[in-house]
Amino acid sequence: MPATRSGEWLDPASGLGLGLDDIPPGTFNMTISTDRYTCPQYAAREREAIWMRSWQIVGRVDELPKPGDWKTYRIFDQSFIVVRGKDGALRGFVNACRHRGNALCTAETGNAKRGFLCQYHLWSYDLEGKLKGLLRESLAGPIDKTQNSLLAVSVDTFAGFIFLNPNPEATPLREYLGDDVIELIEPYNIDQFTTVMDVTETIECNWKVVMDAFEEGYHINGIHPQLLQVLHINPLTARYRFFENHCVAVAPFEVAGAAVQDQIEGMLSLPETFPGTAAVIPRFQELLAPYQAADGKVTFPDGVTARILLQQATRDVLTGMGLDVSALTDDQMVDNQGWVLFPNYFMTVRAGECHVIMSAPHLDGDPNRCIWHVASYMYLPEEFRDAVRAEAIVVDTPGSYKYFEALQQDYEQMPRQQKGLRNTRLSHMSLVKEEVVIAHFHSVVDRHMAQATDAPQVASEVTA
């Protein structure tokens, strides 16, 4: 039976989520070849099989609010323009004049209220890509304007993000995502979130090393030991849903410490590690007060836990700000759901905030380098959004930008893995059971690499 709210799939009674023990051995290949991270020939095949055929995020809808607003997007040596038309629609085009191929837009973003003008020979196009005029048109000869519009690419939006597919005959975005994915993500209202962090830079590793790193929590003990002081990591309580191209995983948010007092102290210290929780702590303390003795000791009756109070505090604070979280379950108030949208989008999301990691091949095609893009978004009342909105940062000097502690640790770790993967005698990686999301991701990579066709992809659920 379908869940009535997007978080109810976590309830074992729904029959929708899988635990590790529900995934039979052999469901996914746990042995991953290493040539896919280092081989130039493999990267060249990826370009055509994946990147020229897949939906990829190029920005947020609110980056292009006015008619004529445009931005460029590049993947490898391919350049595209996304522009908002006078009718309010977003459209995408190859960034090349139909006359002699001159790039129309050389900046990252701008406004072309009157359309696009090629600076080389002054051919002009309207915001729908139609050729409007050309220099000395009466002497130009038999130029059919209707056959010389800008070359279109597929553009659509979901959850406030702009998606582009270089293939003009691409399967529609919503079909590619699938009804289940859309129904599970839409209730968070991410389309109303505000960008509070947006950083892009080159990193010395393959784009799939980045994706792998954020698809598992197995590395927390080794790379993020400080998180163990706050969080209790239990892979046996994680739940998964696998779709044809995408997946979602959730490890319930549990604060370290079995004793009630330890859990409460851990929750009160959450803002030190998770700044987004700072606004919730005062309400959490109010809810805690009736169960707290004069000496500070807390005693809960049956049916009350620190986790339940934190859930209620989160809902109260968000609702009190006029934000709609009514379609989310109590678990979604505190549990981060980790989404992988193929090919290169990883998002953790809970009520009120989400964090996104994206990676793409380096523009020069070197498989040992990639471009990673990290961003954070928050659900805020409209009157506060402009005050916290972050401008995009492009880091030119590697290592010069300092991320928050856990992300900085990942940033430093990923190039170390790439160095190891370049050893030619290392033919494969051997995944452990709790890295099943990585295994699913690479099964999707393998399928796209094997098919490399324009056949429609219909999202269906993998059940076990």
Tab-separated table of C-alpha atoms in Angstrom:
chain	number	residue	atom	x	y	z
A	1	MET	CA	0.000	0.000	0.000
A	2	PRO	CA	1.347	3.468	-0.797
A	3	ALA	CA	2.397	5.656	2.107
A	4	THR	CA	0.113	8.615	2.763
A	5	ARG	CA	2.987	10.892	3.778
A	6	SER	CA	6.446	10.895	2.261
A	7	GLY	CA	8.182	9.689	5.423
A	8	GLU	CA	5.868	6.795	6.194
A	9	TRP	CA	7.845	4.408	3.994
A	10	LEU	CA	10.274	4.166	6.933
A	11	ASP	CA	7.660	2.281	8.938
A	12	PRO	CA	8.356	-1.448	8.467
A	13	ALA	CA	4.592	-1.986	8.350
A	14	SER	CA	4.437	-0.023	5.073
A	15	GLY	CA	6.371	-2.759	3.299
A	16	LEU	CA	8.185	-0.111	1.241
A	17	GLY	CA	11.568	0.304	2.900
A	18	LEU	CA	14.330	-2.288	3.024
A	19	GLY	CA	16.800	-3.021	5.793
A	20	LEU	CA	20.246	-4.452	5.102
A	21	ASP	CA	18.982	-7.955	5.869
A	22	ASP	CA	16.177	-7.527	3.326
A	23	ILE	CA	18.640	-7.116	0.449
A	24	PRO	CA	19.705	-10.588	-0.729
A	25	PRO	CA	23.364	-11.192	-1.606
A	26	GLY	CA	23.859	-10.709	-5.320
A	27	THR	CA	21.198	-8.013	-5.682
A	28	PHE	CA	23.960	-5.600	-6.672
A	29	ASN	CA	27.557	-6.185	-7.702
A	30	MET	CA	29.779	-5.425	-4.701
A	31	THR	CA	33.011	-5.647	-6.735
A	32	ILE	CA	33.662	-2.374	-8.541
A	33	SER	CA	36.345	-2.071	-11.230
A	34	THR	CA	38.868	0.701	-10.683
A	35	ASP	CA	39.423	1.585	-14.338
A	36	ARG	CA	36.189	3.599	-14.252
A	37	TYR	CA	37.977	6.117	-12.009
A	38	THR	CA	41.256	6.486	-13.886
A	39	CYS	CA	40.988	5.349	-17.505
A	40	PRO	CA	40.751	8.133	-20.151
A	41	GLN	CA	39.018	5.757	-22.573
A	42	TYR	CA	36.363	4.925	-19.976
A	43	ALA	CA	35.860	8.648	-19.288
A	44	ALA	CA	35.410	9.279	-23.020
A	45	ARG	CA	32.695	6.604	-23.179
A	46	GLU	CA	31.035	8.084	-20.081
A	47	ARG	CA	30.824	11.400	-21.851
A	48	GLU	CA	28.555	10.009	-24.556
A	49	ALA	CA	26.744	7.306	-22.573
A	50	ILE	CA	25.979	9.386	-19.467
A	51	TRP	CA	26.711	13.093	-19.689
A	52	MET	CA	25.321	13.788	-23.146
A	53	ARG	CA	22.143	11.843	-22.294
A	54	SER	CA	21.352	12.554	-18.626
A	55	TRP	CA	19.453	15.218	-16.721
A	56	GLN	CA	21.844	17.323	-14.639
A	57	ILE	CA	21.298	20.289	-12.353
A	58	VAL	CA	22.566	23.638	-13.627
A	59	GLY	CA	21.284	25.965	-10.913
A	60	ARG	CA	18.299	27.219	-8.953
A	61	VAL	CA	15.134	28.625	-10.493
A	62	ASP	CA	15.442	31.827	-8.456
A	63	GLU	CA	18.771	32.601	-10.170
A	64	LEU	CA	16.809	33.582	-13.298
A	65	PRO	CA	13.806	35.582	-12.041
A	66	LYS	CA	13.298	38.066	-14.934
A	67	PRO	CA	12.704	37.693	-18.674
A	68	GLY	CA	16.058	37.685	-20.418
A	69	ASP	CA	17.998	36.388	-17.389
A	70	TRP	CA	20.410	33.703	-18.552
A	71	LYS	CA	23.244	31.547	-17.286
A	72	THR	CA	25.720	29.260	-18.991
A	73	TYR	CA	26.415	25.629	-18.168
A	74	ARG	CA	29.414	23.627	-19.336
A	75	ILE	CA	30.095	19.908	-19.323
A	76	PHE	CA	33.434	18.878	-20.846
A	77	ASP	CA	33.879	21.190	-23.865
A	78	GLN	CA	30.124	21.569	-24.421
A	79	SER	CA	28.519	24.890	-23.546
A	80	PHE	CA	24.824	25.638	-23.106
A	81	ILE	CA	22.616	28.629	-22.278
A	82	VAL	CA	19.544	28.542	-20.049
A	83	VAL	CA	17.328	31.626	-20.399
A	84	ARG	CA	13.972	32.805	-19.109
A	85	GLY	CA	11.662	33.882	-21.914
A	86	LYS	CA	9.166	36.722	-22.008
A	87	ASP	CA	6.481	34.106	-21.396
A	88	GLY	CA	8.221	33.071	-18.157
A	89	ALA	CA	9.359	29.708	-19.524
A	90	LEU	CA	12.930	28.476	-19.141
A	91	ARG	CA	14.619	27.227	-22.301
A	92	GLY	CA	18.009	25.791	-23.116
A	93	PHE	CA	20.199	26.194	-26.182
A	94	VAL	CA	23.623	25.226	-27.445
A	95	ASN	CA	25.853	28.241	-26.821
A	96	ALA	CA	26.778	28.768	-30.463
A	97	CYS	CA	25.625	31.067	-33.238
A	98	ARG	CA	24.161	29.174	-36.192
A	99	HIS	CA	26.212	31.274	-38.626
A	100	ARG	CA	29.836	30.438	-37.845
A	101	GLY	CA	29.555	28.864	-34.395
A	102	ASN	CA	30.695	31.835	-32.341
A	103	ALA	CA	29.880	31.536	-28.613
A	104	LEU	CA	26.983	33.861	-27.849
A	105	CYS	CA	27.549	34.113	-24.077
A	106	THR	CA	31.067	34.225	-22.663
A	107	ALA	CA	30.209	35.229	-19.077
A	108	GLU	CA	28.627	33.026	-16.402
A	109	THR	CA	25.328	34.913	-16.267
A	110	GLY	CA	23.613	38.037	-17.524
A	111	ASN	CA	20.436	39.496	-18.997
A	112	ALA	CA	19.457	39.557	-22.645
A	113	LYS	CA	16.142	41.380	-22.477
A	114	ARG	CA	16.175	42.020	-26.228
A	115	GLY	CA	17.565	38.587	-27.096
A	116	PHE	CA	21.017	37.326	-28.019
A	117	LEU	CA	23.375	39.134	-30.387
A	118	CYS	CA	26.417	37.405	-31.846
A	119	GLN	CA	29.289	39.866	-31.590
A	120	TYR	CA	31.096	38.327	-34.564
A	121	HIS	CA	28.726	39.097	-37.472
A	122	LEU	CA	25.733	40.531	-35.591
A	123	TRP	CA	23.254	37.733	-36.113
A	124	SER	CA	20.477	38.118	-33.521
A	125	TYR	CA	18.107	35.685	-31.817
A	126	ASP	CA	15.042	36.174	-29.647
A	127	LEU	CA	14.601	34.553	-26.221
A	128	GLU	CA	12.896	31.576	-27.851
A	129	GLY	CA	16.031	30.956	-29.923
A	130	LYS	CA	14.562	32.106	-33.251
A	131	LEU	CA	16.830	33.893	-35.681
A	132	LYS	CA	15.564	37.495	-35.867
A	133	GLY	CA	18.025	39.236	-38.160
A	134	LEU	CA	21.466	39.216	-39.711
A	135	LEU	CA	23.906	41.801	-40.965
A	136	ARG	CA	23.117	43.022	-44.513
A	137	GLU	CA	20.305	40.508	-44.770
A	138	SER	CA	19.330	41.656	-48.269
A	139	LEU	CA	22.760	40.575	-49.549
A	140	ALA	CA	23.074	37.371	-47.514
A	141	GLY	CA	21.663	35.004	-50.080
A	142	PRO	CA	19.229	32.132	-49.434
A	143	ILE	CA	19.324	32.014	-45.611
A	144	ASP	CA	16.137	30.422	-44.244
A	145	LYS	CA	15.617	31.963	-40.787
A	146	THR	CA	13.269	29.189	-39.727
A	147	GLN	CA	16.035	26.634	-40.280
A	148	ASN	CA	18.667	28.589	-38.356
A	149	SER	CA	17.222	28.901	-34.868
A	150	LEU	CA	19.509	28.181	-31.939
A	151	LEU	CA	19.890	24.469	-31.283
A	152	ALA	CA	17.592	23.509	-28.416
A	153	VAL	CA	18.382	21.255	-25.463
A	154	SER	CA	15.946	19.904	-22.881
A	155	VAL	CA	15.322	22.049	-19.781
A	156	ASP	CA	12.880	21.511	-16.913
A	157	THR	CA	12.593	22.201	-13.178
A	158	PHE	CA	11.965	20.226	-10.012
A	159	ALA	CA	12.232	21.167	-6.323
A	160	GLY	CA	13.438	24.651	-7.261
A	161	PHE	CA	16.360	23.295	-9.321
A	162	ILE	CA	16.907	23.834	-13.042
A	163	PHE	CA	17.729	20.605	-14.869
A	164	LEU	CA	19.290	20.379	-18.335
A	165	ASN	CA	19.738	17.410	-20.635
A	166	PRO	CA	21.965	17.924	-23.705
A	167	ASN	CA	19.740	15.498	-25.601
A	168	PRO	CA	16.823	17.462	-27.136
A	169	GLU	CA	14.852	14.182	-27.366
A	170	ALA	CA	15.381	13.288	-23.705
A	171	THR	CA	12.796	11.451	-21.672
A	172	PRO	CA	10.798	14.136	-19.778
A	173	LEU	CA	12.366	14.997	-16.432
A	174	ARG	CA	9.411	13.948	-14.308
A	175	GLU	CA	9.262	10.609	-16.078
A	176	TYR	CA	13.002	10.155	-15.560
A	177	LEU	CA	12.680	10.925	-11.850
A	178	GLY	CA	9.566	8.795	-11.468
A	179	ASP	CA	6.348	9.383	-9.554
A	180	ASP	CA	7.654	7.782	-6.349
A	181	VAL	CA	10.736	10.018	-6.204
A	182	ILE	CA	8.669	13.129	-6.870
A	183	GLU	CA	6.047	12.235	-4.253
A	184	LEU	CA	8.724	11.585	-1.626
A	185	ILE	CA	10.675	14.819	-2.208
A	186	GLU	CA	7.980	17.384	-3.013
A	187	PRO	CA	6.519	17.606	0.546
A	188	TYR	CA	9.762	19.165	1.819
A	189	ASN	CA	8.957	22.298	-0.240
A	190	ILE	CA	12.572	22.591	-1.396
A	191	ASP	CA	11.394	24.888	-4.183
A	192	GLN	CA	10.876	27.512	-1.443
A	193	PHE	CA	14.298	27.007	0.184
A	194	THR	CA	16.946	29.738	0.141
A	195	THR	CA	20.583	29.182	-0.817
A	196	VAL	CA	22.821	29.764	2.227
A	197	MET	CA	26.029	28.218	0.848
A	198	ASP	CA	27.182	27.726	-2.759
A	199	VAL	CA	30.796	26.763	-3.504
A	200	THR	CA	32.350	25.263	-6.634
A	201	GLU	CA	35.935	24.191	-7.167
A	202	THR	CA	38.185	21.673	-8.884
A	203	ILE	CA	39.248	18.680	-6.806
A	204	GLU	CA	41.874	16.065	-7.619
A	205	CYS	CA	39.683	12.978	-7.919
A	206	ASN	CA	37.221	11.329	-10.257
A	207	TRP	CA	33.611	12.556	-10.073
A	208	LYS	CA	32.480	9.106	-8.894
A	209	VAL	CA	34.878	9.220	-5.928
A	210	VAL	CA	32.856	12.218	-4.722
A	211	MET	CA	29.554	10.416	-5.216
A	212	ASP	CA	30.838	7.286	-3.446
A	213	ALA	CA	32.089	9.281	-0.467
A	214	PHE	CA	28.658	10.652	0.368
A	215	GLU	CA	26.709	7.472	-0.318
A	216	GLU	CA	27.816	5.663	2.843
A	217	GLY	CA	28.390	6.269	6.542
A	218	TYR	CA	30.979	3.502	6.864
A	219	HIS	CA	33.801	6.061	6.820
A	220	ILE	CA	32.551	8.158	9.753
A	221	ASN	CA	34.642	6.319	12.365
A	222	GLY	CA	37.810	6.866	10.336
A	223	ILE	CA	37.311	10.340	8.845
A	224	HIS	CA	34.817	12.059	11.175
A	225	PRO	CA	35.535	10.715	14.672
A	226	GLN	CA	34.241	13.938	16.231
A	227	LEU	CA	30.730	13.077	15.015
A	228	LEU	CA	30.735	9.948	17.158
A	229	GLN	CA	30.654	12.166	20.229
A	230	VAL	CA	27.198	13.348	19.148
A	231	LEU	CA	25.708	10.744	16.828
A	232	HIS	CA	25.028	7.058	17.299
A	233	ILE	CA	25.682	5.276	13.998
A	234	ASN	CA	23.777	2.009	13.638
A	235	PRO	CA	23.683	0.580	10.092
A	236	LEU	CA	21.225	-2.093	11.213
A	237	THR	CA	18.494	0.522	11.648
A	238	ALA	CA	19.057	2.126	8.216
A	239	ARG	CA	16.286	1.852	5.636
A	240	TYR	CA	16.576	1.977	1.846
A	241	ARG	CA	14.483	2.381	-1.273
A	242	PHE	CA	16.014	1.639	-4.665
A	243	PHE	CA	14.620	2.866	-7.965
A	244	GLU	CA	15.842	2.226	-11.474
A	245	ASN	CA	18.110	5.292	-11.574
A	246	HIS	CA	17.892	6.783	-8.083
A	247	CYS	CA	17.715	5.786	-4.429
A	248	VAL	CA	17.151	7.067	-0.899
A	249	ALA	CA	18.588	5.886	2.413
A	250	VAL	CA	17.896	6.929	5.988
A	251	ALA	CA	19.812	6.195	9.169
A	252	PRO	CA	17.591	7.343	12.079
A	253	PHE	CA	18.981	10.337	13.933
A	254	GLU	CA	20.090	9.049	17.318
A	255	VAL	CA	22.262	10.972	19.741
A	256	ALA	CA	25.156	9.097	21.301
A	257	GLY	CA	24.701	7.796	24.832
A	258	ALA	CA	22.230	5.247	26.121
A	259	ALA	CA	21.466	7.150	29.320
A	260	VAL	CA	18.746	9.808	29.102
A	261	GLN	CA	20.998	12.483	30.551
A	262	ASP	CA	23.738	11.750	28.022
A	263	GLN	CA	21.279	11.954	25.144
A	264	ILE	CA	19.971	15.306	26.333
A	265	GLU	CA	23.453	16.742	26.746
A	266	GLY	CA	24.247	15.539	23.239
A	267	MET	CA	21.184	17.258	21.817
A	268	LEU	CA	21.960	20.514	23.611
A	269	SER	CA	25.406	20.466	22.017
A	270	LEU	CA	24.109	19.795	18.495
A	271	PRO	CA	24.558	23.405	17.251
A	272	GLU	CA	28.323	23.026	17.644
A	273	THR	CA	28.269	20.365	14.902
A	274	PHE	CA	24.955	21.071	13.161
A	275	PRO	CA	24.363	24.861	13.128
A	276	GLY	CA	20.901	24.429	11.633
A	277	THR	CA	19.656	23.052	14.957
A	278	ALA	CA	20.413	26.257	16.890
A	279	ALA	CA	16.927	27.713	16.380
A	280	VAL	CA	15.290	24.557	17.716
A	281	ILE	CA	17.204	24.170	20.993
A	282	PRO	CA	15.309	26.871	22.995
A	283	ARG	CA	11.969	25.203	22.195
A	284	PHE	CA	13.491	21.799	22.989
A	285	GLN	CA	14.486	23.122	26.431
A	286	GLU	CA	10.944	24.408	27.008
A	287	LEU	CA	9.499	20.987	26.203
A	288	LEU	CA	12.099	19.344	28.410
A	289	ALA	CA	11.429	21.509	31.468
A	290	PRO	CA	8.368	19.614	32.831
A	291	TYR	CA	10.448	16.427	33.082
A	292	GLN	CA	13.471	18.090	34.690
A	293	ALA	CA	14.108	18.144	38.439
A	294	ALA	CA	15.749	21.029	40.303
A	295	ASP	CA	19.127	19.288	40.058
A	296	GLY	CA	18.759	19.042	36.296
A	297	LYS	CA	18.068	15.333	36.199
A	298	VAL	CA	15.470	14.319	33.633
A	299	THR	CA	12.967	11.503	34.035
A	300	PHE	CA	10.667	10.586	31.179
A	301	PRO	CA	7.410	8.666	31.514
A	302	ASP	CA	6.613	5.857	29.093
A	303	GLY	CA	6.052	7.168	25.587
A	304	VAL	CA	8.308	10.227	25.949
A	305	THR	CA	11.915	10.336	24.731
A	306	ALA	CA	14.457	13.026	23.971
A	307	ARG	CA	14.106	12.191	20.271
A	308	ILE	CA	10.334	12.743	20.406
A	309	LEU	CA	10.803	16.116	22.110
A	310	LEU	CA	13.372	17.175	19.508
A	311	GLN	CA	10.934	16.200	16.762
A	312	GLN	CA	8.171	18.237	18.359
A	313	ALA	CA	10.474	21.210	18.921
A	314	THR	CA	11.493	21.174	15.268
A	315	ARG	CA	7.888	21.038	14.060
A	316	ASP	CA	6.839	23.784	16.497
A	317	VAL	CA	9.629	26.134	15.427
A	318	LEU	CA	9.084	25.667	11.691
A	319	THR	CA	5.306	25.916	11.980
A	320	GLY	CA	5.672	28.974	14.215
A	321	MET	CA	7.594	30.679	11.412
A	322	GLY	CA	4.671	30.091	9.071
A	323	LEU	CA	6.381	27.252	7.187
A	324	ASP	CA	4.385	24.280	5.966
A	325	VAL	CA	5.726	20.949	7.240
A	326	SER	CA	2.329	19.327	7.613
A	327	ALA	CA	3.023	16.718	4.933
A	328	LEU	CA	6.145	15.481	6.751
A	329	THR	CA	6.207	12.842	9.464
A	330	ASP	CA	7.766	13.330	12.881
A	331	ASP	CA	10.766	11.265	11.768
A	332	GLN	CA	11.379	13.753	8.964
A	333	MET	CA	11.756	16.522	11.519
A	334	VAL	CA	15.138	15.130	12.584
A	335	ASP	CA	16.160	12.302	10.232
A	336	ASN	CA	18.218	13.248	7.189
A	337	GLN	CA	17.145	11.336	4.112
A	338	GLY	CA	20.075	10.780	1.767
A	339	TRP	CA	19.003	10.994	-1.872
A	340	VAL	CA	21.033	9.986	-4.917
A	341	LEU	CA	19.614	11.301	-8.185
A	342	PHE	CA	21.619	9.890	-11.058
A	343	PRO	CA	24.094	10.820	-12.322
A	344	ASN	CA	25.690	13.318	-9.959
A	345	TYR	CA	23.338	14.685	-7.311
A	346	PHE	CA	23.506	13.727	-3.638
A	347	MET	CA	21.235	15.456	-1.127
A	348	THR	CA	20.586	15.077	2.568
A	349	VAL	CA	17.268	16.621	3.516
A	350	ARG	CA	15.149	16.964	6.628
A	351	ALA	CA	12.412	19.381	7.583
A	352	GLY	CA	13.696	22.907	7.043
A	353	GLU	CA	17.089	22.319	5.454
A	354	CYS	CA	19.016	20.350	2.879
A	355	HIS	CA	22.618	19.982	1.813
A	356	VAL	CA	23.677	19.072	-1.708
A	357	ILE	CA	26.846	17.618	-3.187
A	358	MET	CA	27.265	17.491	-6.949
A	359	SER	CA	30.267	16.393	-8.977
A	360	ALA	CA	30.977	16.484	-12.685
A	361	PRO	CA	33.937	15.547	-14.874
A	362	HIS	CA	36.607	18.179	-15.239
A	363	LEU	CA	36.181	20.298	-18.352
A	364	ASP	CA	39.448	18.959	-19.776
A	365	GLY	CA	38.222	15.353	-19.510
A	366	ASP	CA	41.009	14.201	-17.154
A	367	PRO	CA	39.413	11.329	-15.169
A	368	ASN	CA	41.645	12.103	-12.177
A	369	ARG	CA	40.065	15.511	-11.664
A	370	CYS	CA	36.515	16.744	-11.296
A	371	ILE	CA	34.457	19.774	-10.395
A	372	TRP	CA	32.560	19.534	-7.174
A	373	HIS	CA	29.750	21.808	-6.125
A	374	VAL	CA	28.544	21.982	-2.526
A	375	ALA	CA	25.484	23.934	-1.480
A	376	SER	CA	23.133	24.301	1.479
A	377	TYR	CA	19.543	25.485	1.509
A	378	MET	CA	17.160	26.502	4.287
A	379	TYR	CA	13.381	26.866	4.559
A	380	LEU	CA	12.771	30.399	5.826
A	381	PRO	CA	9.967	32.971	5.881
A	382	GLU	CA	10.102	35.149	2.794
A	383	GLU	CA	11.044	38.282	4.749
A	384	PHE	CA	14.296	36.662	5.940
A	385	ARG	CA	15.470	35.105	2.695
A	386	ASP	CA	17.386	38.023	1.192
A	387	ALA	CA	19.296	38.591	4.424
A	388	VAL	CA	20.805	35.082	4.430
A	389	ARG	CA	21.016	34.361	0.703
A	390	ALA	CA	24.567	33.378	-0.253
A	391	GLU	CA	26.337	34.427	-3.421
A	392	ALA	CA	27.994	31.728	-5.499
A	393	ILE	CA	31.703	31.275	-4.804
A	394	VAL	CA	34.104	29.801	-7.375
A	395	VAL	CA	37.378	28.781	-5.734
A	396	ASP	CA	40.364	29.427	-8.007
A	397	THR	CA	43.150	28.404	-5.600
A	398	PRO	CA	42.749	24.798	-4.393
A	399	GLY	CA	42.634	24.538	-0.615
A	400	SER	CA	42.037	28.238	-0.057
A	401	TYR	CA	38.382	27.802	0.944
A	402	LYS	CA	37.765	26.214	4.336
A	403	TYR	CA	34.586	24.182	4.704
A	404	PHE	CA	32.933	23.257	7.974
A	405	GLU	CA	34.841	20.514	9.789
A	406	ALA	CA	33.204	17.340	8.478
A	407	LEU	CA	33.076	18.574	4.889
A	408	GLN	CA	36.706	19.713	5.082
A	409	GLN	CA	37.652	16.201	6.179
A	410	ASP	CA	35.898	14.736	3.123
A	411	TYR	CA	37.525	17.336	0.880
A	412	GLU	CA	40.975	16.249	2.083
A	413	GLN	CA	40.214	12.527	1.970
A	414	MET	CA	38.891	12.146	-1.584
A	415	PRO	CA	42.169	13.012	-3.402
A	416	ARG	CA	43.927	10.455	-1.186
A	417	GLN	CA	41.605	7.766	-2.483
A	418	GLN	CA	42.204	8.828	-6.083
A	419	LYS	CA	45.956	8.453	-5.575
A	420	GLY	CA	45.424	4.873	-4.439
A	421	LEU	CA	43.049	4.067	-7.278
A	422	ARG	CA	45.705	5.051	-9.825
A	423	ASN	CA	47.822	2.022	-8.876
A	424	THR	CA	47.535	-0.251	-11.921
A	425	ARG	CA	47.641	-3.532	-9.951
A	426	LEU	CA	44.522	-2.536	-8.001
A	427	SER	CA	41.892	-3.898	-10.356
A	428	HIS	CA	38.781	-3.529	-8.212
A	429	MET	CA	37.216	-2.291	-4.962
A	430	SER	CA	35.410	-4.721	-2.633
A	431	LEU	CA	32.347	-3.152	-1.007
A	432	VAL	CA	30.935	-4.180	2.355
A	433	LYS	CA	27.241	-4.724	2.923
A	434	GLU	CA	26.484	-1.282	4.351
A	435	GLU	CA	27.905	0.314	1.183
A	436	VAL	CA	24.921	-0.995	-0.763
A	437	VAL	CA	24.011	2.502	-2.005
A	438	ILE	CA	27.395	2.716	-3.744
A	439	ALA	CA	26.729	-0.697	-5.274
A	440	HIS	CA	23.334	0.442	-6.556
A	441	PHE	CA	24.827	3.659	-7.960
A	442	HIS	CA	27.448	1.719	-9.920
A	443	SER	CA	24.827	-0.694	-11.195
A	444	VAL	CA	23.131	2.346	-12.737
A	445	VAL	CA	26.462	3.513	-14.176
A	446	ASP	CA	27.006	0.055	-15.669
A	447	ARG	CA	23.538	-0.048	-17.213
A	448	HIS	CA	23.862	3.388	-18.823
A	449	MET	CA	27.314	2.522	-20.113
A	450	ALA	CA	26.040	-0.759	-21.587
A	451	GLN	CA	22.907	0.657	-23.146
A	452	ALA	CA	24.125	4.030	-24.389
A	453	THR	CA	20.864	4.464	-26.275
A	454	ASP	CA	18.113	7.043	-26.344
A	455	ALA	CA	15.540	4.489	-25.168
A	456	PRO	CA	13.153	5.975	-22.566
A	457	GLN	CA	14.056	5.210	-18.948
A	458	VAL	CA	11.042	4.474	-16.776
A	459	ALA	CA	11.613	4.580	-13.014
A	460	SER	CA	10.518	1.394	-11.300
A	461	GLU	CA	11.222	0.184	-7.814
A	462	VAL	CA	13.635	-2.615	-6.966
A	463	THR	CA	12.042	-4.866	-4.404
A	464	ALA	CA	13.542	-7.670	-2.400
